[in-house]
Amino acid sequence: MKNTTRILVKFSELDPMFRVWHGNYVKYFEDGREAFGKEFPGCDYGIMMQTGITAPIYDLKIKYLAPLSMNDYAIIHTTYVPKQGARLDYKYEIYRENDGVLCCTGSTTQLFIDPQGNQLLEEPDFYLEWKKKNGL
């Protein structure tokens, strides 16, 4: 399962070299996950908020390949990676729209946490339903 979303690079996201500051690519990953959740509802932040379950980032990998600058459009490809366990795994590719250059790749792992702050060892019901609905 994959989502593609498009965002405009803003001045506030630039570093002193007028390129997107490296930390903002993590925000772009978040933008991609949010768009993914809207396209494939049922395991999105809204449902997590309703259940009291959270999914903080446990692992983050990122590789920078080419810069993005102000007024570039970033095309974010967010792909769900099925794994066993109470976790969400995604991989990302961020392209510069005007020339199709791959600017960044990465991946994240999120672990499900119950309302008391304990890591879940079993997949939450909404996640099991979402996987079943999407043939996973």
Short mmCIF file of N, CA, C and O in Angstrom, two decimals:
data_model
loop_
_atom_site.label_atom_id
_atom_site.label_comp_id
_atom_site.label_asym_id
_atom_site.label_seq_id
_atom_site.Cartn_x
_atom_site.Cartn_y
_atom_site.Cartn_z
N MET A 1 0.85 -1.17 0.00
CA MET A 1 0.00 0.00 0.00
C MET A 1 0.89 1.23 0.00
O MET A 1 1.83 1.31 0.77
N LYS A 2 0.52 2.16 -0.86
CA LYS A 2 1.37 3.34 -1.03
C LYS A 2 0.51 4.58 -1.24
O LYS A 2 -0.52 4.53 -1.91
N ASN A 3 0.94 5.68 -0.66
CA ASN A 3 0.32 6.98 -0.85
C ASN A 3 1.35 7.92 -1.44
O ASN A 3 2.54 7.85 -1.11
N THR A 4 0.88 8.81 -2.29
CA THR A 4 1.73 9.87 -2.82
C THR A 4 1.07 11.20 -2.50
O THR A 4 -0.13 11.39 -2.74
N THR A 5 1.85 12.11 -1.91
CA THR A 5 1.33 13.43 -1.58
C THR A 5 2.34 14.49 -2.03
O THR A 5 3.52 14.21 -2.18
N ARG A 6 1.84 15.68 -2.24
CA ARG A 6 2.65 16.78 -2.78
C ARG A 6 2.61 17.94 -1.80
O ARG A 6 1.53 18.33 -1.35
N ILE A 7 3.78 18.48 -1.46
CA ILE A 7 3.83 19.64 -0.57
C ILE A 7 4.74 20.71 -1.15
O ILE A 7 5.72 20.40 -1.85
N LEU A 8 4.43 21.94 -0.85
CA LEU A 8 5.25 23.07 -1.27
C LEU A 8 6.26 23.38 -0.18
O LEU A 8 5.90 23.51 1.00
N VAL A 9 7.52 23.51 -0.55
CA VAL A 9 8.57 23.88 0.40
C VAL A 9 8.42 25.37 0.73
O VAL A 9 8.35 26.21 -0.17
N LYS A 10 8.38 25.67 2.04
CA LYS A 10 8.19 27.03 2.49
C LYS A 10 9.51 27.64 2.99
O LYS A 10 10.41 26.93 3.39
N PHE A 11 9.56 28.97 3.00
CA PHE A 11 10.74 29.68 3.46
C PHE A 11 11.13 29.27 4.88
O PHE A 11 12.31 29.10 5.18
N SER A 12 10.13 29.07 5.73
CA SER A 12 10.40 28.74 7.14
C SER A 12 11.07 27.38 7.30
O SER A 12 11.56 27.06 8.38
N GLU A 13 11.12 26.57 6.25
CA GLU A 13 11.73 25.23 6.32
C GLU A 13 13.19 25.21 5.86
O GLU A 13 13.82 24.17 5.87
N LEU A 14 13.72 26.39 5.50
CA LEU A 14 15.08 26.47 4.95
C LEU A 14 16.12 26.67 6.03
O LEU A 14 15.86 27.22 7.10
N ASP A 15 17.34 26.26 5.72
CA ASP A 15 18.50 26.50 6.59
C ASP A 15 19.26 27.73 6.07
O ASP A 15 18.84 28.35 5.09
N PRO A 16 20.37 28.12 6.70
CA PRO A 16 21.11 29.30 6.23
C PRO A 16 21.69 29.17 4.82
O PRO A 16 22.09 30.17 4.22
N MET A 17 21.71 27.95 4.27
CA MET A 17 22.20 27.75 2.90
C MET A 17 21.06 27.76 1.89
O MET A 17 21.24 27.45 0.73
N PHE A 18 19.86 28.14 2.36
CA PHE A 18 18.65 28.23 1.54
C PHE A 18 18.22 26.89 0.94
O PHE A 18 17.65 26.82 -0.14
N ARG A 19 18.51 25.84 1.67
CA ARG A 19 18.05 24.48 1.35
C ARG A 19 17.15 24.04 2.51
O ARG A 19 17.24 24.55 3.62
N VAL A 20 16.30 23.05 2.25
CA VAL A 20 15.47 22.53 3.34
C VAL A 20 16.40 22.01 4.44
O VAL A 20 17.32 21.23 4.17
N TRP A 21 16.16 22.48 5.66
CA TRP A 21 16.92 22.02 6.82
C TRP A 21 16.69 20.53 6.98
O TRP A 21 15.56 20.04 6.86
N HIS A 22 17.74 19.79 7.28
CA HIS A 22 17.67 18.32 7.31
C HIS A 22 16.58 17.78 8.23
O HIS A 22 15.95 16.78 7.94
N GLY A 23 16.33 18.43 9.34
CA GLY A 23 15.31 17.97 10.27
C GLY A 23 13.89 18.05 9.72
O GLY A 23 13.00 17.31 10.16
N ASN A 24 13.67 18.92 8.74
CA ASN A 24 12.32 19.05 8.18
C ASN A 24 11.93 17.85 7.33
O ASN A 24 10.74 17.62 7.10
N TYR A 25 12.89 17.06 6.90
CA TYR A 25 12.53 15.85 6.14
C TYR A 25 11.78 14.87 7.04
O TYR A 25 10.91 14.14 6.57
N VAL A 26 12.07 14.87 8.32
CA VAL A 26 11.33 14.04 9.26
C VAL A 26 9.87 14.51 9.32
O VAL A 26 8.94 13.71 9.36
N LYS A 27 9.67 15.83 9.29
CA LYS A 27 8.31 16.39 9.23
C LYS A 27 7.63 15.96 7.93
O LYS A 27 6.44 15.62 7.93
N TYR A 28 8.36 15.93 6.83
CA TYR A 28 7.78 15.49 5.56
C TYR A 28 7.36 14.02 5.65
O TYR A 28 6.35 13.62 5.07
N PHE A 29 8.14 13.20 6.36
CA PHE A 29 7.72 11.81 6.57
C PHE A 29 6.38 11.79 7.31
O PHE A 29 5.49 11.01 6.97
N GLU A 30 6.25 12.64 8.32
CA GLU A 30 5.00 12.74 9.08
C GLU A 30 3.86 13.18 8.17
O GLU A 30 2.75 12.63 8.23
N ASP A 31 4.12 14.15 7.31
CA ASP A 31 3.11 14.59 6.34
C ASP A 31 2.68 13.41 5.47
O ASP A 31 1.49 13.24 5.17
N GLY A 32 3.64 12.60 5.07
CA GLY A 32 3.34 11.42 4.25
C GLY A 32 2.49 10.41 5.01
O GLY A 32 1.54 9.85 4.45
N ARG A 33 2.81 10.17 6.29
CA ARG A 33 2.02 9.24 7.09
C ARG A 33 0.59 9.74 7.28
O ARG A 33 -0.37 8.97 7.24
N GLU A 34 0.46 11.05 7.48
CA GLU A 34 -0.88 11.63 7.65
C GLU A 34 -1.69 11.47 6.37
O GLU A 34 -2.88 11.08 6.42
N ALA A 35 -1.09 11.74 5.23
CA ALA A 35 -1.79 11.57 3.95
C ALA A 35 -2.12 10.09 3.71
O ALA A 35 -3.19 9.77 3.20
N PHE A 36 -1.21 9.20 4.08
CA PHE A 36 -1.45 7.77 3.96
C PHE A 36 -2.69 7.38 4.77
O PHE A 36 -3.57 6.65 4.30
N GLY A 37 -2.79 7.88 6.00
CA GLY A 37 -3.92 7.58 6.87
C GLY A 37 -5.24 8.09 6.33
O GLY A 37 -6.28 7.47 6.53
N LYS A 38 -5.21 9.20 5.61
CA LYS A 38 -6.44 9.72 4.99
C LYS A 38 -6.86 8.87 3.81
O LYS A 38 -8.05 8.67 3.57
N GLU A 39 -5.89 8.37 3.06
CA GLU A 39 -6.21 7.53 1.91
C GLU A 39 -6.65 6.13 2.33
O GLU A 39 -7.50 5.51 1.69
N PHE A 40 -6.04 5.62 3.40
CA PHE A 40 -6.34 4.27 3.90
C PHE A 40 -6.80 4.37 5.35
O PHE A 40 -6.07 3.98 6.27
N PRO A 41 -8.00 4.93 5.60
CA PRO A 41 -8.46 5.16 6.98
C PRO A 41 -8.67 3.87 7.76
O PRO A 41 -8.89 2.81 7.18
N GLY A 42 -8.60 4.02 9.07
CA GLY A 42 -8.83 2.90 9.97
C GLY A 42 -7.63 2.61 10.85
O GLY A 42 -7.74 1.94 11.87
N CYS A 43 -6.47 3.09 10.44
CA CYS A 43 -5.25 2.95 11.24
C CYS A 43 -4.52 4.29 11.22
O CYS A 43 -3.31 4.35 11.10
N ASP A 44 -5.28 5.35 11.32
CA ASP A 44 -4.73 6.69 11.24
C ASP A 44 -4.70 7.33 12.63
O ASP A 44 -5.17 6.74 13.61
N TYR A 45 -4.15 8.52 12.72
CA TYR A 45 -4.00 9.18 14.01
C TYR A 45 -5.35 9.46 14.67
O TYR A 45 -5.47 9.44 15.89
N GLY A 46 -6.38 9.71 13.88
CA GLY A 46 -7.71 9.96 14.44
C GLY A 46 -8.23 8.77 15.23
O GLY A 46 -8.71 8.92 16.35
N ILE A 47 -8.12 7.58 14.67
CA ILE A 47 -8.59 6.37 15.36
C ILE A 47 -7.73 6.10 16.59
O ILE A 47 -8.23 5.66 17.61
N MET A 48 -6.44 6.37 16.48
CA MET A 48 -5.58 6.17 17.65
C MET A 48 -6.00 7.10 18.78
O MET A 48 -6.06 6.68 19.94
N MET A 49 -6.30 8.35 18.45
CA MET A 49 -6.71 9.30 19.47
C MET A 49 -8.01 8.85 20.13
O MET A 49 -8.16 8.98 21.35
N GLN A 50 -8.93 8.29 19.34
CA GLN A 50 -10.21 7.82 19.89
C GLN A 50 -10.00 6.65 20.85
O GLN A 50 -10.72 6.53 21.84
N THR A 51 -9.05 5.77 20.55
CA THR A 51 -8.82 4.59 21.38
C THR A 51 -7.87 4.85 22.54
O THR A 51 -7.76 4.02 23.44
N GLY A 52 -7.15 5.97 22.50
CA GLY A 52 -6.16 6.26 23.53
C GLY A 52 -4.82 5.59 23.27
O GLY A 52 -3.88 5.73 24.05
N ILE A 53 -4.72 4.88 22.17
CA ILE A 53 -3.46 4.22 21.80
C ILE A 53 -2.62 5.19 20.98
O ILE A 53 -3.13 5.89 20.10
N THR A 54 -1.33 5.23 21.26
CA THR A 54 -0.42 6.07 20.50
C THR A 54 0.58 5.17 19.78
O THR A 54 0.66 3.97 20.04
N ALA A 55 1.34 5.78 18.88
CA ALA A 55 2.35 5.02 18.14
C ALA A 55 3.57 5.91 17.91
O ALA A 55 3.82 6.38 16.80
N PRO A 56 4.35 6.14 18.96
CA PRO A 56 5.54 6.99 18.81
C PRO A 56 6.61 6.30 17.95
O PRO A 56 6.65 5.07 17.84
N ILE A 57 7.47 7.12 17.40
CA ILE A 57 8.58 6.62 16.59
C ILE A 57 9.55 5.89 17.49
O ILE A 57 9.99 6.40 18.53
N TYR A 58 9.90 4.69 17.10
CA TYR A 58 10.90 3.88 17.79
C TYR A 58 12.22 3.89 17.03
O TYR A 58 13.29 3.91 17.62
N ASP A 59 12.13 3.88 15.70
CA ASP A 59 13.33 3.84 14.87
C ASP A 59 13.11 4.73 13.66
O ASP A 59 12.02 4.75 13.08
N LEU A 60 14.15 5.47 13.28
CA LEU A 60 14.11 6.37 12.14
C LEU A 60 15.42 6.25 11.39
O LEU A 60 16.49 6.33 12.00
N LYS A 61 15.31 6.04 10.08
CA LYS A 61 16.50 6.03 9.21
C LYS A 61 16.23 7.02 8.10
O LYS A 61 15.12 7.11 7.58
N ILE A 62 17.28 7.76 7.72
CA ILE A 62 17.12 8.76 6.68
C ILE A 62 18.42 8.90 5.90
O ILE A 62 19.51 8.79 6.48
N LYS A 63 18.28 9.08 4.61
CA LYS A 63 19.43 9.29 3.74
C LYS A 63 19.13 10.47 2.83
O LYS A 63 18.10 10.49 2.14
N TYR A 64 20.03 11.46 2.84
CA TYR A 64 19.86 12.67 2.05
C TYR A 64 20.64 12.52 0.74
O TYR A 64 21.83 12.21 0.77
N LEU A 65 19.96 12.78 -0.37
CA LEU A 65 20.59 12.55 -1.68
C LEU A 65 20.71 13.82 -2.52
O LEU A 65 21.65 13.95 -3.29
N ALA A 66 19.75 14.73 -2.40
CA ALA A 66 19.76 15.98 -3.17
C ALA A 66 18.91 17.00 -2.42
O ALA A 66 17.99 16.62 -1.69
N PRO A 67 19.20 18.29 -2.58
CA PRO A 67 18.47 19.30 -1.80
C PRO A 67 17.12 19.67 -2.39
O PRO A 67 16.87 19.53 -3.58
N LEU A 68 16.27 20.14 -1.50
CA LEU A 68 15.04 20.83 -1.88
C LEU A 68 15.21 22.29 -1.48
O LEU A 68 15.85 22.59 -0.48
N SER A 69 14.62 23.20 -2.25
CA SER A 69 14.72 24.63 -1.99
C SER A 69 13.34 25.26 -1.95
O SER A 69 12.35 24.62 -2.32
N MET A 70 13.29 26.52 -1.55
CA MET A 70 12.03 27.24 -1.46
C MET A 70 11.29 27.19 -2.80
O MET A 70 11.90 27.31 -3.87
N ASN A 71 9.98 26.98 -2.69
CA ASN A 71 9.06 26.90 -3.83
C ASN A 71 9.19 25.63 -4.66
O ASN A 71 8.50 25.48 -5.66
N ASP A 72 10.08 24.72 -4.27
CA ASP A 72 10.06 23.39 -4.88
C ASP A 72 8.81 22.68 -4.37
O ASP A 72 8.36 22.93 -3.25
N TYR A 73 8.29 21.80 -5.17
CA TYR A 73 7.27 20.88 -4.69
C TYR A 73 7.94 19.55 -4.41
O TYR A 73 8.68 19.03 -5.25
N ALA A 74 7.70 19.05 -3.21
CA ALA A 74 8.23 17.74 -2.81
C ALA A 74 7.11 16.72 -3.01
O ALA A 74 5.98 16.93 -2.56
N ILE A 75 7.44 15.65 -3.67
CA ILE A 75 6.51 14.54 -3.87
C ILE A 75 6.94 13.44 -2.91
O ILE A 75 8.04 12.91 -3.02
N ILE A 76 6.07 13.14 -1.96
CA ILE A 76 6.39 12.18 -0.90
C ILE A 76 5.66 10.87 -1.17
O ILE A 76 4.43 10.84 -1.23
N HIS A 77 6.41 9.81 -1.35
CA HIS A 77 5.86 8.47 -1.50
C HIS A 77 6.01 7.76 -0.15
O HIS A 77 7.13 7.60 0.35
N THR A 78 4.89 7.38 0.44
CA THR A 78 4.87 6.70 1.73
C THR A 78 4.30 5.30 1.50
O THR A 78 3.18 5.15 1.03
N THR A 79 5.09 4.29 1.85
CA THR A 79 4.70 2.90 1.62
C THR A 79 4.64 2.17 2.96
O THR A 79 5.61 2.18 3.72
N TYR A 80 3.52 1.54 3.21
CA TYR A 80 3.36 0.69 4.39
C TYR A 80 4.14 -0.60 4.16
O TYR A 80 4.04 -1.21 3.10
N VAL A 81 4.91 -1.01 5.16
CA VAL A 81 5.70 -2.23 5.08
C VAL A 81 5.16 -3.21 6.12
O VAL A 81 5.35 -2.99 7.32
N PRO A 82 4.46 -4.27 5.69
CA PRO A 82 3.90 -5.22 6.66
C PRO A 82 4.99 -5.94 7.45
O PRO A 82 5.96 -6.42 6.88
N LYS A 83 4.82 -5.96 8.76
CA LYS A 83 5.74 -6.67 9.66
C LYS A 83 4.91 -7.34 10.75
O LYS A 83 3.80 -6.89 11.04
N GLN A 84 5.45 -8.36 11.36
CA GLN A 84 4.77 -9.02 12.47
C GLN A 84 4.87 -8.16 13.72
O GLN A 84 5.89 -7.51 13.96
N GLY A 85 3.80 -8.17 14.53
CA GLY A 85 3.86 -7.49 15.82
C GLY A 85 3.04 -6.23 15.87
O GLY A 85 2.46 -5.78 14.88
N ALA A 86 3.00 -5.64 17.04
CA ALA A 86 2.24 -4.43 17.31
C ALA A 86 3.08 -3.21 16.94
O ALA A 86 3.63 -2.52 17.80
N ARG A 87 3.20 -2.98 15.64
CA ARG A 87 4.07 -1.92 15.13
C ARG A 87 3.59 -1.46 13.77
O ARG A 87 2.88 -2.17 13.07
N LEU A 88 4.01 -0.28 13.40
CA LEU A 88 3.77 0.28 12.08
C LEU A 88 5.11 0.57 11.44
O LEU A 88 5.96 1.25 12.05
N ASP A 89 5.32 0.09 10.24
CA ASP A 89 6.56 0.34 9.51
C ASP A 89 6.24 0.98 8.17
O ASP A 89 5.34 0.52 7.45
N TYR A 90 6.99 2.03 7.85
CA TYR A 90 6.83 2.74 6.59
C TYR A 90 8.19 2.99 5.97
O TYR A 90 9.18 3.16 6.68
N LYS A 91 8.20 3.08 4.64
CA LYS A 91 9.39 3.57 3.95
C LYS A 91 8.97 4.78 3.13
O LYS A 91 7.79 4.93 2.77
N TYR A 92 9.93 5.65 2.86
CA TYR A 92 9.64 6.94 2.23
C TYR A 92 10.63 7.20 1.11
O TYR A 92 11.82 6.86 1.20
N GLU A 93 10.12 7.87 0.07
CA GLU A 93 10.95 8.45 -0.98
C GLU A 93 10.41 9.85 -1.23
O GLU A 93 9.19 10.03 -1.38
N ILE A 94 11.31 10.83 -1.23
CA ILE A 94 10.91 12.21 -1.49
C ILE A 94 11.62 12.67 -2.75
O ILE A 94 12.85 12.62 -2.84
N TYR A 95 10.81 13.10 -3.72
CA TYR A 95 11.32 13.55 -5.01
C TYR A 95 11.08 15.05 -5.18
O TYR A 95 10.10 15.59 -4.66
N ARG A 96 11.94 15.69 -5.95
CA ARG A 96 11.74 17.08 -6.37
C ARG A 96 10.88 17.03 -7.63
O ARG A 96 11.25 16.39 -8.62
N GLU A 97 9.73 17.67 -7.58
CA GLU A 97 8.76 17.53 -8.68
C GLU A 97 9.28 18.05 -10.03
O GLU A 97 9.07 17.40 -11.05
N ASN A 98 9.96 19.19 -10.03
CA ASN A 98 10.30 19.83 -11.31
C ASN A 98 11.26 19.02 -12.17
O ASN A 98 11.26 19.17 -13.39
N ASP A 99 12.08 18.16 -11.57
CA ASP A 99 13.02 17.37 -12.38
C ASP A 99 13.02 15.87 -12.03
O ASP A 99 13.77 15.10 -12.61
N GLY A 100 12.17 15.48 -11.07
CA GLY A 100 12.05 14.08 -10.72
C GLY A 100 13.22 13.49 -9.95
O GLY A 100 13.31 12.28 -9.78
N VAL A 101 14.11 14.34 -9.45
CA VAL A 101 15.29 13.87 -8.72
C VAL A 101 14.87 13.33 -7.34
O VAL A 101 14.09 13.97 -6.63
N LEU A 102 15.40 12.17 -6.98
CA LEU A 102 15.18 11.60 -5.66
C LEU A 102 16.04 12.37 -4.65
O LEU A 102 17.27 12.39 -4.77
N CYS A 103 15.41 13.02 -3.69
CA CYS A 103 16.11 13.87 -2.74
C CYS A 103 16.39 13.19 -1.41
O CYS A 103 17.37 13.53 -0.73
N CYS A 104 15.54 12.25 -1.02
CA CYS A 104 15.66 11.67 0.31
C CYS A 104 14.96 10.32 0.34
O CYS A 104 13.92 10.14 -0.30
N THR A 105 15.54 9.38 1.08
CA THR A 105 14.87 8.10 1.36
C THR A 105 14.92 7.88 2.86
O THR A 105 15.76 8.46 3.56
N GLY A 106 14.02 7.05 3.35
CA GLY A 106 14.04 6.77 4.77
C GLY A 106 13.02 5.73 5.16
O GLY A 106 12.27 5.21 4.32
N SER A 107 13.01 5.43 6.45
CA SER A 107 12.05 4.49 7.01
C SER A 107 11.80 4.84 8.47
O SER A 107 12.64 5.46 9.12
N THR A 108 10.62 4.43 8.93
CA THR A 108 10.29 4.59 10.35
C THR A 108 9.62 3.33 10.86
O THR A 108 8.96 2.62 10.11
N THR A 109 9.80 3.10 12.15
CA THR A 109 9.06 2.08 12.88
C THR A 109 8.40 2.76 14.06
O THR A 109 9.06 3.51 14.80
N GLN A 110 7.10 2.52 14.22
CA GLN A 110 6.34 3.04 15.35
C GLN A 110 5.83 1.86 16.15
O GLN A 110 5.40 0.85 15.58
N LEU A 111 5.86 1.98 17.47
CA LEU A 111 5.36 0.94 18.35
C LEU A 111 4.07 1.41 19.01
O LEU A 111 3.97 2.57 19.41
N PHE A 112 3.10 0.52 19.11
CA PHE A 112 1.83 0.86 19.75
C PHE A 112 1.99 0.88 21.27
O PHE A 112 2.57 -0.03 21.86
N ILE A 113 1.46 1.96 21.88
CA ILE A 113 1.55 2.19 23.32
C ILE A 113 0.12 2.39 23.85
O ILE A 113 -0.66 3.13 23.26
N ASP A 114 -0.21 1.72 24.96
CA ASP A 114 -1.56 1.84 25.52
C ASP A 114 -1.69 3.15 26.30
O ASP A 114 -0.70 3.87 26.50
N PRO A 115 -2.92 3.50 26.75
CA PRO A 115 -3.12 4.77 27.45
C PRO A 115 -2.31 4.93 28.73
O PRO A 115 -2.08 6.04 29.19
N GLN A 116 -1.85 3.81 29.32
CA GLN A 116 -1.04 3.88 30.54
C GLN A 116 0.45 4.02 30.23
O GLN A 116 1.28 4.08 31.13
N GLY A 117 0.80 4.03 28.95
CA GLY A 117 2.20 4.20 28.57
C GLY A 117 2.96 2.90 28.38
O GLY A 117 4.18 2.91 28.26
N ASN A 118 2.26 1.78 28.36
CA ASN A 118 2.91 0.48 28.19
C ASN A 118 2.92 0.06 26.72
O ASN A 118 1.92 0.25 26.02
N GLN A 119 4.02 -0.53 26.30
CA GLN A 119 4.11 -1.03 24.94
C GLN A 119 3.17 -2.22 24.78
O GLN A 119 3.15 -3.13 25.61
N LEU A 120 2.38 -2.21 23.71
CA LEU A 120 1.49 -3.32 23.42
C LEU A 120 2.28 -4.46 22.78
O LEU A 120 3.11 -4.23 21.90
N LEU A 121 2.01 -5.66 23.22
CA LEU A 121 2.64 -6.84 22.64
C LEU A 121 1.75 -7.48 21.59
O LEU A 121 2.22 -8.21 20.72
N GLU A 122 0.45 -7.20 21.69
CA GLU A 122 -0.53 -7.69 20.72
C GLU A 122 -1.01 -6.52 19.87
O GLU A 122 -1.12 -5.40 20.37
N GLU A 123 -1.35 -6.82 18.63
CA GLU A 123 -1.86 -5.77 17.75
C GLU A 123 -3.23 -5.29 18.24
O GLU A 123 -4.07 -6.10 18.59
N PRO A 124 -3.44 -3.96 18.29
CA PRO A 124 -4.74 -3.46 18.72
C PRO A 124 -5.84 -3.86 17.73
O PRO A 124 -5.57 -4.08 16.54
N ASP A 125 -7.08 -3.93 18.23
CA ASP A 125 -8.20 -4.38 17.41
C ASP A 125 -8.35 -3.55 16.14
O ASP A 125 -8.57 -4.10 15.05
N PHE A 126 -8.25 -2.21 16.25
CA PHE A 126 -8.43 -1.38 15.06
C PHE A 126 -7.38 -1.70 13.99
O PHE A 126 -7.66 -1.65 12.79
N TYR A 127 -6.17 -2.06 14.42
CA TYR A 127 -5.10 -2.39 13.49
C TYR A 127 -5.38 -3.73 12.81
O TYR A 127 -5.21 -3.88 11.60
N LEU A 128 -5.85 -4.70 13.58
CA LEU A 128 -6.21 -6.01 13.00
C LEU A 128 -7.33 -5.84 11.97
O LEU A 128 -7.28 -6.42 10.88
N GLU A 129 -8.34 -5.03 12.30
CA GLU A 129 -9.45 -4.77 11.38
C GLU A 129 -8.96 -4.07 10.12
O GLU A 129 -9.38 -4.41 9.01
N TRP A 130 -8.07 -3.10 10.28
CA TRP A 130 -7.53 -2.35 9.15
C TRP A 130 -6.74 -3.29 8.23
O TRP A 130 -6.89 -3.22 7.01
N LYS A 131 -5.92 -4.13 8.81
CA LYS A 131 -5.14 -5.08 8.00
C LYS A 131 -6.05 -6.03 7.24
O LYS A 131 -5.84 -6.29 6.06
N LYS A 132 -7.08 -6.52 7.91
CA LYS A 132 -8.01 -7.44 7.27
C LYS A 132 -8.74 -6.74 6.11
O LYS A 132 -8.86 -7.29 5.02
N LYS A 133 -9.22 -5.52 6.36
CA LYS A 133 -9.93 -4.74 5.35
C LYS A 133 -9.07 -4.50 4.11
O LYS A 133 -9.57 -4.45 2.98
N ASN A 134 -7.76 -4.37 4.31
CA ASN A 134 -6.84 -4.09 3.21
C ASN A 134 -6.11 -5.33 2.69
O ASN A 134 -5.14 -5.20 1.93
N GLY A 135 -6.56 -6.50 3.13
CA GLY A 135 -5.98 -7.75 2.62
C GLY A 135 -4.55 -7.99 3.04
O GLY A 135 -3.77 -8.58 2.30
N LEU A 136 -4.20 -7.54 4.24
CA LEU A 136 -2.81 -7.68 4.71
C LEU A 136 -2.67 -8.81 5.71
O LEU A 136 -3.45 -9.06 6.53
#
